[in-house]
C-alpha cells in the first residue's frame, strides 16, 4: 500500500515538473500578442504658419498614431486608402524576415494601394526592440504620413538601463506651405531641384519662433529629479538635423532600435530615417527649457531650410508656470491652446552652426555597440559604389531648369535608378517575370576618377537610367563601400538598406583606399545601424550577413535624392531550406493598375 502511495506521489511530482517545463517552453510565445490596427489614409485640414492646408494623414493625425508593441508581438495593420493618391506604408528598420511583401516601398515589394482600396501588412517583431518608425513610401506622401513605432522589450524583460519614469516620442519633420506632392511635381516638370521646406517641426509643430505657432508649441512635461526617455525620430524629407536641449545633457542609449554603449552629449545628429534614444535627468533648476532642432547643411552653396524648431521641456510646478497635469506632448494638430504655453521665457540651447561638420562627425563616431560583437567574415561579395548627384543634358527651355540648362538627377555607380510601373520588383523576382529588371548593377564604378574632387570632368556628370539590381547569394557576407562624389556638390547622404541591419566598420573623408583604410576598421564594437550617414566628401564601409531572402531597396533617405535616382536594389537568393526562402505573397497583395 505504502509503495503504491509513493508511486502515485512520484507520478504527481513528475506531472507537475513536466507542466513546469512545458510552461517554461510555452511562456515566451504565450506572452506575445497579436495586435491589430486600422490606418485610414485620408485628407485632413490643419493650420500651420497662419495658413490652412489640406494634408494627407493617417486617422486624421499629424504626426500619425504611435504604434507601441513588444518584441515578439505579431501585427496586422489594415491600410485603407481614402486619399486621392496611391500609397504604400514602410516599417522603417524592421527586418521583415522572409517577408518582403510587408516592407512597403512602392513598386519594389508591392504595387501601391489605390484610392478606395486596402491592404493588410502582417509581420512579427523578431528580436528587435527600441525606436523605429513607419512612413509612406510612395511619392512624397511621407512628408505628412509618418509616425513612431516603439518596440518594448519582451514582457517581463527589463531595459538594459534603469527604467525611465516616462517616455516621449520626439518626431522631427519638415513643412511646406504648398502641397508636398505639388512641390515634387514642379521639380519633375522643370528638372530643377525641389524647393526647400518652409520650416522644421517637432511633433507636428514649428515652435515659438515661427508665425502663428507659439500657442501650439509641443510641451514635454517633466518632474524634478526624474529620468525620462526621449525617442527621437528624424522623419524629415530632405534635412539632416541637429537636436539640443538647453540646460541638460543627454545620454545616448540606442540608435536605430539597437542599444549602444551609453555616452553623454549636448547635441544629437540624425539623418532622415535615423532614430536615437536618449535619457535625460531633470536635474536643472525647475523652469522651462527649449528642445531645439536645426538643419545640418553639409553641401556648400545648396539652399536649405534655415528655421529652428522648438519644443519646451517644462518642469512640474515651475515658478510662473501653470500646473502641467493637463499638459501633453502636442501631436495631431491640437485645436485649442495648451495651458502650458504660458510662463517665463525658456532657456535656449547651444545648437551647432548649420555647417558644423566637425560636430556632426564627432557625434556619429561616438556610437558603438554596447559590448564586443562577432562581425561576419570573411567577405564573399563586395560592392564599391559611388553615390551622389548627376545632371542630364537637355535642350534649354522650361523643362531644363537645372544648373546650366540641365535636369537634376542622382545615381549609384553612374546608374540613375528607375522604378517599374506594371509590377513590383519582388513580384517579378518571385514569379520570374522577365523584362522588369536586369541583374547587372556594377559592383565597381564604371570609371575610376578622383571621386571627391571639386573639379570632376563634366563628361562624368551624366548618369545612365536603368533598373539594375545586384544578385546576392544567400548566406554571403556582403561588404558595401559607399563613396560620396563631388559631382555638382558633395553632401552627406543617409544611406538606408531595407531588410537588414549592418555593422558600420569605418567612415572617413576623401577617397576610400582599402590599403590605407582597412586598418581603421572597428572589428570589436562597431555600431549596428539601418541608416548610415556617409560623410560629406567621404565614405562609409558597412558589412552584413545576407540571411534575408527577397528584393531589398538600398537608397539615400533624402527624398529629393531618391526621386532623382540615388538608389539600387539587392536580389538576395533563397537558401536551401524552407526557413531560408521568401514567403508566398499574401492573397490581398495590391495589383498594379494598367
mmCIF file of N, CA and C in Angstrom, residues 306-422:
data_model
loop_
_atom_site.group_PDB
_atom_site.id
_atom_site.type_symbol
_atom_site.label_atom_id
_atom_site.label_comp_id
_atom_site.label_asym_id
_atom_site.label_seq_id
_atom_site.Cartn_x
_atom_site.Cartn_y
_atom_site.Cartn_z
ATOM 1 N N UNK A 306 16.397 77.217 -43.150
ATOM 2 C CA UNK A 306 17.202 77.869 -42.120
ATOM 3 C C UNK A 306 16.396 78.178 -40.864
ATOM 4 N N UNK A 307 15.255 77.526 -40.663
ATOM 5 C CA UNK A 307 14.459 77.762 -39.463
ATOM 6 C C UNK A 307 14.948 76.891 -38.309
ATOM 7 N N UNK A 308 14.519 77.247 -37.110
ATOM 8 C CA UNK A 308 14.816 76.452 -35.919
ATOM 9 C C UNK A 308 13.500 76.097 -35.237
ATOM 10 N N UNK A 309 13.229 74.815 -35.127
ATOM 11 C CA UNK A 309 12.015 74.355 -34.449
ATOM 12 C C UNK A 309 12.289 74.202 -32.961
ATOM 13 N N UNK A 310 11.257 74.419 -32.154
ATOM 14 C CA UNK A 310 11.425 74.290 -30.704
ATOM 15 C C UNK A 310 10.253 73.549 -30.075
ATOM 16 N N UNK A 311 10.564 72.806 -29.036
ATOM 17 C CA UNK A 311 9.577 72.285 -28.094
ATOM 18 C C UNK A 311 10.017 72.773 -26.715
ATOM 19 N N UNK A 312 9.185 72.587 -25.704
ATOM 20 C CA UNK A 312 9.511 73.084 -24.366
ATOM 21 C C UNK A 312 9.570 71.922 -23.382
ATOM 22 N N UNK A 313 10.708 71.792 -22.736
ATOM 23 C CA UNK A 313 10.946 70.836 -21.653
ATOM 24 C C UNK A 313 10.550 71.565 -20.375
ATOM 25 N N UNK A 314 9.368 71.262 -19.826
ATOM 26 C CA UNK A 314 8.789 72.069 -18.753
ATOM 27 C C UNK A 314 8.651 71.270 -17.463
ATOM 28 N N UNK A 315 9.226 71.811 -16.381
ATOM 29 C CA UNK A 315 9.163 71.170 -15.074
ATOM 30 C C UNK A 315 7.784 71.380 -14.433
ATOM 31 N N UNK A 316 7.329 70.362 -13.744
ATOM 32 C CA UNK A 316 6.082 70.469 -12.996
ATOM 33 C C UNK A 316 6.259 71.494 -11.865
ATOM 34 N N UNK A 317 5.259 72.360 -11.718
ATOM 35 C CA UNK A 317 5.229 73.357 -10.657
ATOM 36 C C UNK A 317 6.390 74.352 -10.740
ATOM 37 N N UNK A 318 6.922 74.558 -11.967
ATOM 38 C CA UNK A 318 7.968 75.566 -12.122
ATOM 39 C C UNK A 318 7.385 76.955 -11.840
ATOM 40 N N UNK A 319 8.186 77.844 -11.267
ATOM 41 C CA UNK A 319 7.722 79.175 -10.894
ATOM 42 C C UNK A 319 7.168 79.920 -12.101
ATOM 43 N N UNK A 320 5.980 80.475 -11.932
ATOM 44 C CA UNK A 320 5.382 81.266 -13.000
ATOM 45 C C UNK A 320 4.675 80.458 -14.057
ATOM 46 N N UNK A 321 4.672 79.122 -13.929
ATOM 47 C CA UNK A 321 4.037 78.267 -14.937
ATOM 48 C C UNK A 321 2.759 77.662 -14.364
ATOM 49 N N UNK A 322 1.740 77.452 -15.194
ATOM 50 C CA UNK A 322 0.535 76.769 -14.727
ATOM 51 C C UNK A 322 0.827 75.305 -14.470
ATOM 52 N N UNK A 323 -0.041 74.618 -13.736
ATOM 53 C CA UNK A 323 0.165 73.186 -13.496
ATOM 54 C C UNK A 323 0.304 72.428 -14.804
ATOM 55 N N UNK A 324 1.171 71.396 -14.808
ATOM 56 C CA UNK A 324 1.409 70.626 -16.032
ATOM 57 C C UNK A 324 0.589 69.353 -16.086
ATOM 58 N N UNK A 325 -0.336 69.185 -15.165
ATOM 59 C CA UNK A 325 -1.108 67.949 -15.149
ATOM 60 C C UNK A 325 -1.865 67.724 -16.430
ATOM 61 N N UNK A 326 -2.336 68.818 -17.061
ATOM 62 C CA UNK A 326 -3.108 68.677 -18.297
ATOM 63 C C UNK A 326 -2.243 68.821 -19.534
ATOM 64 N N UNK A 327 -0.933 69.058 -19.333
ATOM 65 C CA UNK A 327 -0.058 69.300 -20.465
ATOM 66 C C UNK A 327 0.363 67.967 -21.068
ATOM 67 N N UNK A 328 0.321 67.875 -22.371
ATOM 68 C CA UNK A 328 0.766 66.670 -23.068
ATOM 69 C C UNK A 328 1.641 67.081 -24.224
ATOM 70 N N UNK A 329 2.390 66.128 -24.732
ATOM 71 C CA UNK A 329 3.196 66.411 -25.912
ATOM 72 C C UNK A 329 2.263 66.690 -27.062
ATOM 73 N N UNK A 330 2.393 67.851 -27.677
ATOM 74 C CA UNK A 330 1.489 68.228 -28.767
ATOM 75 C C UNK A 330 1.662 67.276 -29.919
ATOM 76 N N UNK A 331 0.579 66.786 -30.442
ATOM 77 C CA UNK A 331 0.652 65.846 -31.542
ATOM 78 C C UNK A 331 -0.218 66.260 -32.681
ATOM 79 N N UNK A 332 -1.306 65.563 -32.851
ATOM 80 C CA UNK A 332 -2.087 65.667 -34.072
ATOM 81 C C UNK A 332 -2.909 66.936 -34.116
ATOM 82 N N UNK A 333 -2.224 68.046 -34.283
ATOM 83 C CA UNK A 333 -2.905 69.301 -34.546
ATOM 84 C C UNK A 333 -3.952 69.644 -33.514
ATOM 85 N N UNK A 334 -3.534 69.854 -32.286
ATOM 86 C CA UNK A 334 -4.492 70.237 -31.253
ATOM 87 C C UNK A 334 -5.270 71.467 -31.684
ATOM 88 N N UNK A 335 -6.558 71.495 -31.385
ATOM 89 C CA UNK A 335 -7.422 72.576 -31.870
ATOM 90 C C UNK A 335 -7.507 73.732 -30.881
ATOM 91 N N UNK A 336 -7.050 73.538 -29.662
ATOM 92 C CA UNK A 336 -7.123 74.607 -28.677
ATOM 93 C C UNK A 336 -5.742 74.863 -28.103
ATOM 94 N N UNK A 337 -5.528 76.042 -27.577
ATOM 95 C CA UNK A 337 -4.246 76.372 -26.986
ATOM 96 C C UNK A 337 -3.975 75.514 -25.766
ATOM 97 N N UNK A 338 -2.694 75.186 -25.543
ATOM 98 C CA UNK A 338 -2.314 74.359 -24.417
ATOM 99 C C UNK A 338 -2.058 75.257 -23.209
ATOM 100 N N UNK A 339 -2.596 74.948 -22.024
ATOM 101 C CA UNK A 339 -2.383 75.819 -20.862
ATOM 102 C C UNK A 339 -0.922 75.918 -20.463
ATOM 103 N N UNK A 340 -0.108 74.962 -20.911
ATOM 104 C CA UNK A 340 1.310 75.009 -20.587
ATOM 105 C C UNK A 340 2.079 76.002 -21.417
ATOM 106 N N UNK A 341 1.427 76.715 -22.331
ATOM 107 C CA UNK A 341 2.130 77.682 -23.168
ATOM 108 C C UNK A 341 2.562 78.907 -22.359
ATOM 109 N N UNK A 342 1.800 79.255 -21.330
ATOM 110 C CA UNK A 342 2.117 80.454 -20.557
ATOM 111 C C UNK A 342 3.300 80.190 -19.635
ATOM 112 N N UNK A 343 3.980 81.267 -19.244
ATOM 113 C CA UNK A 343 5.081 81.113 -18.307
ATOM 114 C C UNK A 343 6.295 81.890 -18.753
ATOM 115 N N UNK A 344 7.363 81.834 -17.961
ATOM 116 C CA UNK A 344 8.576 82.577 -18.300
ATOM 117 C C UNK A 344 9.222 82.043 -19.574
ATOM 118 N N UNK A 345 10.013 82.905 -20.211
ATOM 119 C CA UNK A 345 10.686 82.511 -21.451
ATOM 120 C C UNK A 345 11.651 81.368 -21.184
ATOM 121 N N UNK A 346 11.599 80.287 -21.966
ATOM 122 C CA UNK A 346 12.515 79.164 -21.749
ATOM 123 C C UNK A 346 13.956 79.529 -22.106
ATOM 124 N N UNK A 347 14.895 78.786 -21.532
ATOM 125 C CA UNK A 347 16.311 78.921 -21.883
ATOM 126 C C UNK A 347 16.543 78.287 -23.254
ATOM 127 N N UNK A 348 17.374 78.930 -24.082
ATOM 128 C CA UNK A 348 17.617 78.429 -25.433
ATOM 129 C C UNK A 348 18.899 77.591 -25.460
ATOM 130 N N UNK A 349 18.920 76.483 -26.210
ATOM 131 C CA UNK A 349 20.103 75.610 -26.221
ATOM 132 C C UNK A 349 21.204 76.145 -27.134
ATOM 133 N N UNK A 350 22.400 75.609 -26.955
ATOM 134 C CA UNK A 350 23.532 75.923 -27.817
ATOM 135 C C UNK A 350 23.517 74.940 -28.991
ATOM 136 N N UNK A 351 22.872 75.339 -30.074
ATOM 137 C CA UNK A 351 22.833 74.496 -31.269
ATOM 138 C C UNK A 351 24.049 74.763 -32.140
ATOM 139 N N UNK A 352 24.612 73.727 -32.774
ATOM 140 C CA UNK A 352 25.751 73.947 -33.667
ATOM 141 C C UNK A 352 25.357 74.800 -34.874
ATOM 142 N N UNK A 353 26.357 75.391 -35.513
ATOM 143 C CA UNK A 353 26.121 76.106 -36.761
ATOM 144 C C UNK A 353 25.648 75.118 -37.820
ATOM 145 N N UNK A 354 24.920 75.615 -38.812
ATOM 146 C CA UNK A 354 24.354 74.733 -39.835
ATOM 147 C C UNK A 354 25.409 73.927 -40.584
ATOM 148 N N UNK A 355 26.625 74.468 -40.698
ATOM 149 C CA UNK A 355 27.663 73.783 -41.473
ATOM 150 C C UNK A 355 28.727 73.126 -40.600
ATOM 151 N N UNK A 356 28.382 72.816 -39.354
ATOM 152 C CA UNK A 356 29.362 72.288 -38.398
ATOM 153 C C UNK A 356 29.583 70.790 -38.623
ATOM 154 N N UNK A 357 30.422 70.480 -39.609
ATOM 155 C CA UNK A 357 30.718 69.078 -39.924
ATOM 156 C C UNK A 357 31.519 68.410 -38.820
ATOM 157 N N UNK A 358 32.373 69.155 -38.122
ATOM 158 C CA UNK A 358 33.162 68.556 -37.042
ATOM 159 C C UNK A 358 32.262 67.998 -35.946
ATOM 160 N N UNK A 359 31.228 68.770 -35.554
ATOM 161 C CA UNK A 359 30.298 68.282 -34.523
ATOM 162 C C UNK A 359 29.505 67.085 -35.038
ATOM 163 N N UNK A 360 29.063 67.154 -36.302
ATOM 164 C CA UNK A 360 28.310 66.041 -36.887
ATOM 165 C C UNK A 360 29.137 64.762 -36.882
ATOM 166 N N UNK A 361 30.383 64.881 -37.313
ATOM 167 C CA UNK A 361 31.260 63.711 -37.380
ATOM 168 C C UNK A 361 31.602 63.199 -35.981
ATOM 169 N N UNK A 362 31.880 64.131 -35.076
ATOM 170 C CA UNK A 362 32.231 63.728 -33.722
ATOM 171 C C UNK A 362 31.126 62.953 -33.040
ATOM 172 N N UNK A 363 29.874 63.397 -33.223
ATOM 173 C CA UNK A 363 28.761 62.668 -32.616
ATOM 174 C C UNK A 363 28.635 61.270 -33.210
ATOM 175 N N UNK A 364 28.641 61.169 -34.535
ATOM 176 C CA UNK A 364 28.449 59.871 -35.193
ATOM 177 C C UNK A 364 29.527 58.880 -34.783
ATOM 178 N N UNK A 365 30.751 59.352 -34.582
ATOM 179 C CA UNK A 365 31.863 58.455 -34.243
ATOM 180 C C UNK A 365 31.774 57.911 -32.824
ATOM 181 N N UNK A 366 30.928 58.512 -31.985
ATOM 182 C CA UNK A 366 30.796 58.040 -30.605
ATOM 183 C C UNK A 366 29.868 56.836 -30.480
ATOM 184 N N UNK A 367 29.085 56.544 -31.493
ATOM 185 C CA UNK A 367 28.106 55.457 -31.400
ATOM 186 C C UNK A 367 28.811 54.118 -31.592
ATOM 187 N N UNK A 368 28.668 53.256 -30.600
ATOM 188 C CA UNK A 368 29.317 51.949 -30.595
ATOM 189 C C UNK A 368 28.342 50.908 -30.059
ATOM 190 N N UNK A 369 28.582 49.653 -30.391
ATOM 191 C CA UNK A 369 27.818 48.564 -29.782
ATOM 192 C C UNK A 369 28.180 48.484 -28.298
ATOM 193 N N UNK A 370 27.237 48.067 -27.454
ATOM 194 C CA UNK A 370 27.492 48.087 -26.002
ATOM 195 C C UNK A 370 28.523 47.071 -25.539
ATOM 196 N N UNK A 371 28.790 46.064 -26.356
ATOM 197 C CA UNK A 371 29.764 45.032 -25.983
ATOM 198 C C UNK A 371 30.396 44.483 -27.273
ATOM 199 N N UNK A 372 31.477 43.729 -27.173
ATOM 200 C CA UNK A 372 32.087 43.175 -28.393
ATOM 201 C C UNK A 372 31.103 42.322 -29.187
ATOM 202 N N UNK A 373 31.192 42.412 -30.492
ATOM 203 C CA UNK A 373 30.304 41.673 -31.385
ATOM 204 C C UNK A 373 31.135 40.796 -32.310
ATOM 205 N N UNK A 374 30.468 39.808 -32.887
ATOM 206 C CA UNK A 374 31.117 38.950 -33.872
ATOM 207 C C UNK A 374 30.788 39.496 -35.257
ATOM 208 N N UNK A 375 31.706 40.220 -35.846
ATOM 209 C CA UNK A 375 31.495 40.782 -37.171
ATOM 210 C C UNK A 375 31.571 39.656 -38.197
ATOM 211 N N UNK A 376 30.568 39.531 -39.094
ATOM 212 C CA UNK A 376 30.618 38.438 -40.070
ATOM 213 C C UNK A 376 31.833 38.559 -40.984
ATOM 214 N N UNK A 377 32.342 37.431 -41.397
ATOM 215 C CA UNK A 377 33.500 37.406 -42.274
ATOM 216 C C UNK A 377 33.917 35.966 -42.534
ATOM 217 N N UNK A 378 34.756 35.731 -43.533
ATOM 218 C CA UNK A 378 35.342 36.720 -44.444
ATOM 219 C C UNK A 378 34.327 37.208 -45.471
ATOM 220 N N UNK A 379 34.632 38.337 -46.110
ATOM 221 C CA UNK A 379 33.755 38.911 -47.112
ATOM 222 C C UNK A 379 33.744 38.020 -48.355
ATOM 223 N N UNK A 380 32.530 37.699 -48.833
ATOM 224 C CA UNK A 380 32.409 36.889 -50.048
ATOM 225 C C UNK A 380 31.848 37.667 -51.234
ATOM 226 N N UNK A 381 31.172 38.794 -50.972
ATOM 227 C CA UNK A 381 30.704 39.668 -52.050
ATOM 228 C C UNK A 381 30.905 41.112 -51.608
ATOM 229 N N UNK A 382 31.529 41.903 -52.469
ATOM 230 C CA UNK A 382 31.825 43.289 -52.130
ATOM 231 C C UNK A 382 31.341 44.209 -53.240
ATOM 232 N N UNK A 383 30.726 45.298 -52.841
ATOM 233 C CA UNK A 383 30.271 46.326 -53.770
ATOM 234 C C UNK A 383 30.930 47.641 -53.379
ATOM 235 N N UNK A 384 31.585 48.265 -54.328
ATOM 236 C CA UNK A 384 32.104 49.615 -54.143
ATOM 237 C C UNK A 384 31.251 50.518 -55.024
ATOM 238 N N UNK A 385 30.459 51.406 -54.397
ATOM 239 C CA UNK A 385 29.536 52.211 -55.184
ATOM 240 C C UNK A 385 29.694 53.690 -54.885
ATOM 241 N N UNK A 386 29.810 54.471 -55.933
ATOM 242 C CA UNK A 386 29.749 55.916 -55.781
ATOM 243 C C UNK A 386 28.299 56.323 -55.553
ATOM 244 N N UNK A 387 28.121 57.392 -54.802
ATOM 245 C CA UNK A 387 26.783 57.930 -54.562
ATOM 246 C C UNK A 387 26.856 59.434 -54.732
ATOM 247 N N UNK A 388 25.842 60.013 -55.330
ATOM 248 C CA UNK A 388 25.855 61.459 -55.471
ATOM 249 C C UNK A 388 24.969 61.933 -56.596
ATOM 250 N N UNK A 389 25.198 63.178 -56.979
ATOM 251 C CA UNK A 389 24.329 63.835 -57.936
ATOM 252 C C UNK A 389 24.774 63.577 -59.362
ATOM 253 N N UNK A 390 23.875 63.911 -60.284
ATOM 254 C CA UNK A 390 24.167 63.892 -61.703
ATOM 255 C C UNK A 390 23.276 64.908 -62.385
ATOM 256 N N UNK A 391 23.638 65.279 -63.570
ATOM 257 C CA UNK A 391 22.849 66.235 -64.349
ATOM 258 C C UNK A 391 22.640 65.661 -65.734
ATOM 259 N N UNK A 392 21.383 65.624 -66.184
ATOM 260 C CA UNK A 392 21.054 65.120 -67.517
ATOM 261 C C UNK A 392 21.030 66.285 -68.500
ATOM 262 N N UNK A 393 21.768 66.123 -69.578
ATOM 263 C CA UNK A 393 21.785 67.170 -70.606
ATOM 264 C C UNK A 393 20.448 67.229 -71.337
ATOM 265 N N UNK A 394 19.999 68.419 -71.671
ATOM 266 C CA UNK A 394 18.775 68.585 -72.434
ATOM 267 C C UNK A 394 18.776 69.968 -73.068
ATOM 268 N N UNK A 395 17.849 70.178 -73.978
ATOM 269 C CA UNK A 395 17.776 71.458 -74.673
ATOM 270 C C UNK A 395 17.274 72.542 -73.729
ATOM 271 N N UNK A 396 17.840 73.745 -73.813
ATOM 272 C CA UNK A 396 17.379 74.838 -72.945
ATOM 273 C C UNK A 396 15.884 75.094 -73.119
ATOM 274 N N UNK A 397 15.193 75.327 -72.009
ATOM 275 C CA UNK A 397 13.763 75.580 -72.077
ATOM 276 C C UNK A 397 13.113 75.387 -70.732
ATOM 277 N N UNK A 398 11.793 75.406 -70.673
ATOM 278 C CA UNK A 398 11.076 75.322 -69.389
ATOM 279 C C UNK A 398 11.235 73.982 -68.687
ATOM 280 N N UNK A 399 11.651 72.930 -69.403
ATOM 281 C CA UNK A 399 11.814 71.616 -68.790
ATOM 282 C C UNK A 399 13.269 71.316 -68.451
ATOM 283 N N UNK A 400 14.129 72.302 -68.577
ATOM 284 C CA UNK A 400 15.557 72.106 -68.310
ATOM 285 C C UNK A 400 16.066 73.237 -67.424
ATOM 286 N N UNK A 401 15.485 73.343 -66.227
ATOM 287 C CA UNK A 401 15.803 74.458 -65.344
ATOM 288 C C UNK A 401 16.782 74.077 -64.244
ATOM 289 N N UNK A 402 17.497 72.965 -64.456
ATOM 290 C CA UNK A 402 18.581 72.633 -63.559
ATOM 291 C C UNK A 402 19.802 73.484 -63.875
ATOM 292 N N UNK A 403 20.917 73.264 -63.166
ATOM 293 C CA UNK A 403 22.125 74.054 -63.426
ATOM 294 C C UNK A 403 22.564 73.974 -64.890
ATOM 295 N N UNK A 404 22.842 75.115 -65.484
ATOM 296 C CA UNK A 404 23.347 75.190 -66.861
ATOM 297 C C UNK A 404 22.443 74.461 -67.859
ATOM 298 N N UNK A 405 21.133 74.692 -67.730
ATOM 299 C CA UNK A 405 20.150 74.115 -68.656
ATOM 300 C C UNK A 405 20.215 72.592 -68.684
ATOM 301 N N UNK A 406 20.188 72.000 -67.504
ATOM 302 C CA UNK A 406 20.177 70.544 -67.381
ATOM 303 C C UNK A 406 18.974 70.123 -66.548
ATOM 304 N N UNK A 407 18.814 68.813 -66.368
ATOM 305 C CA UNK A 407 17.818 68.266 -65.453
ATOM 306 C C UNK A 407 18.549 67.578 -64.311
ATOM 307 N N UNK A 408 18.095 67.862 -63.097
ATOM 308 C CA UNK A 408 18.728 67.309 -61.901
ATOM 309 C C UNK A 408 18.538 65.793 -61.848
ATOM 310 N N UNK A 409 19.569 65.085 -61.417
ATOM 311 C CA UNK A 409 19.479 63.641 -61.241
ATOM 312 C C UNK A 409 20.427 63.196 -60.144
ATOM 313 N N UNK A 410 20.432 61.911 -59.866
ATOM 314 C CA UNK A 410 21.333 61.324 -58.880
ATOM 315 C C UNK A 410 21.553 59.874 -59.267
ATOM 316 N N UNK A 411 22.593 59.254 -58.708
ATOM 317 C CA UNK A 411 22.904 57.895 -59.161
ATOM 318 C C UNK A 411 23.778 57.171 -58.153
ATOM 319 N N UNK A 412 23.870 55.854 -58.359
ATOM 320 C CA UNK A 412 24.838 54.998 -57.688
ATOM 321 C C UNK A 412 25.607 54.272 -58.782
ATOM 322 N N UNK A 413 26.944 54.388 -58.734
ATOM 323 C CA UNK A 413 27.800 53.827 -59.781
ATOM 324 C C UNK A 413 27.325 54.233 -61.179
ATOM 325 N N UNK A 414 26.921 55.499 -61.265
ATOM 326 C CA UNK A 414 26.512 56.129 -62.521
ATOM 327 C C UNK A 414 25.207 55.584 -63.081
ATOM 328 N N UNK A 415 24.452 54.814 -62.299
ATOM 329 C CA UNK A 415 23.145 54.315 -62.716
ATOM 330 C C UNK A 415 22.073 55.076 -61.937
ATOM 331 N N UNK A 416 21.233 55.800 -62.645
ATOM 332 C CA UNK A 416 20.119 56.520 -62.026
ATOM 333 C C UNK A 416 18.916 55.586 -62.004
ATOM 334 N N UNK A 417 18.499 55.185 -60.796
ATOM 335 C CA UNK A 417 17.544 54.097 -60.624
ATOM 336 C C UNK A 417 16.151 54.479 -61.090
ATOM 337 N N UNK A 418 15.540 53.590 -61.856
ATOM 338 C CA UNK A 418 14.181 53.788 -62.361
ATOM 339 C C UNK A 418 13.286 52.667 -61.839
ATOM 340 N N UNK A 419 12.149 53.022 -61.259
ATOM 341 C CA UNK A 419 11.199 52.023 -60.774
ATOM 342 C C UNK A 419 10.340 51.511 -61.917
ATOM 343 N N UNK A 420 9.937 50.237 -61.874
ATOM 344 C CA UNK A 420 8.943 49.770 -62.851
ATOM 345 C C UNK A 420 7.573 50.338 -62.511
ATOM 346 N N UNK A 421 6.592 50.123 -63.358
ATOM 347 C CA UNK A 421 5.238 50.634 -63.060
ATOM 348 C C UNK A 421 4.132 49.645 -63.419
ATOM 349 N N UNK A 422 4.508 48.428 -63.775
ATOM 350 C CA UNK A 422 3.493 47.428 -64.107
ATOM 351 C C UNK A 422 3.467 46.266 -63.117
#
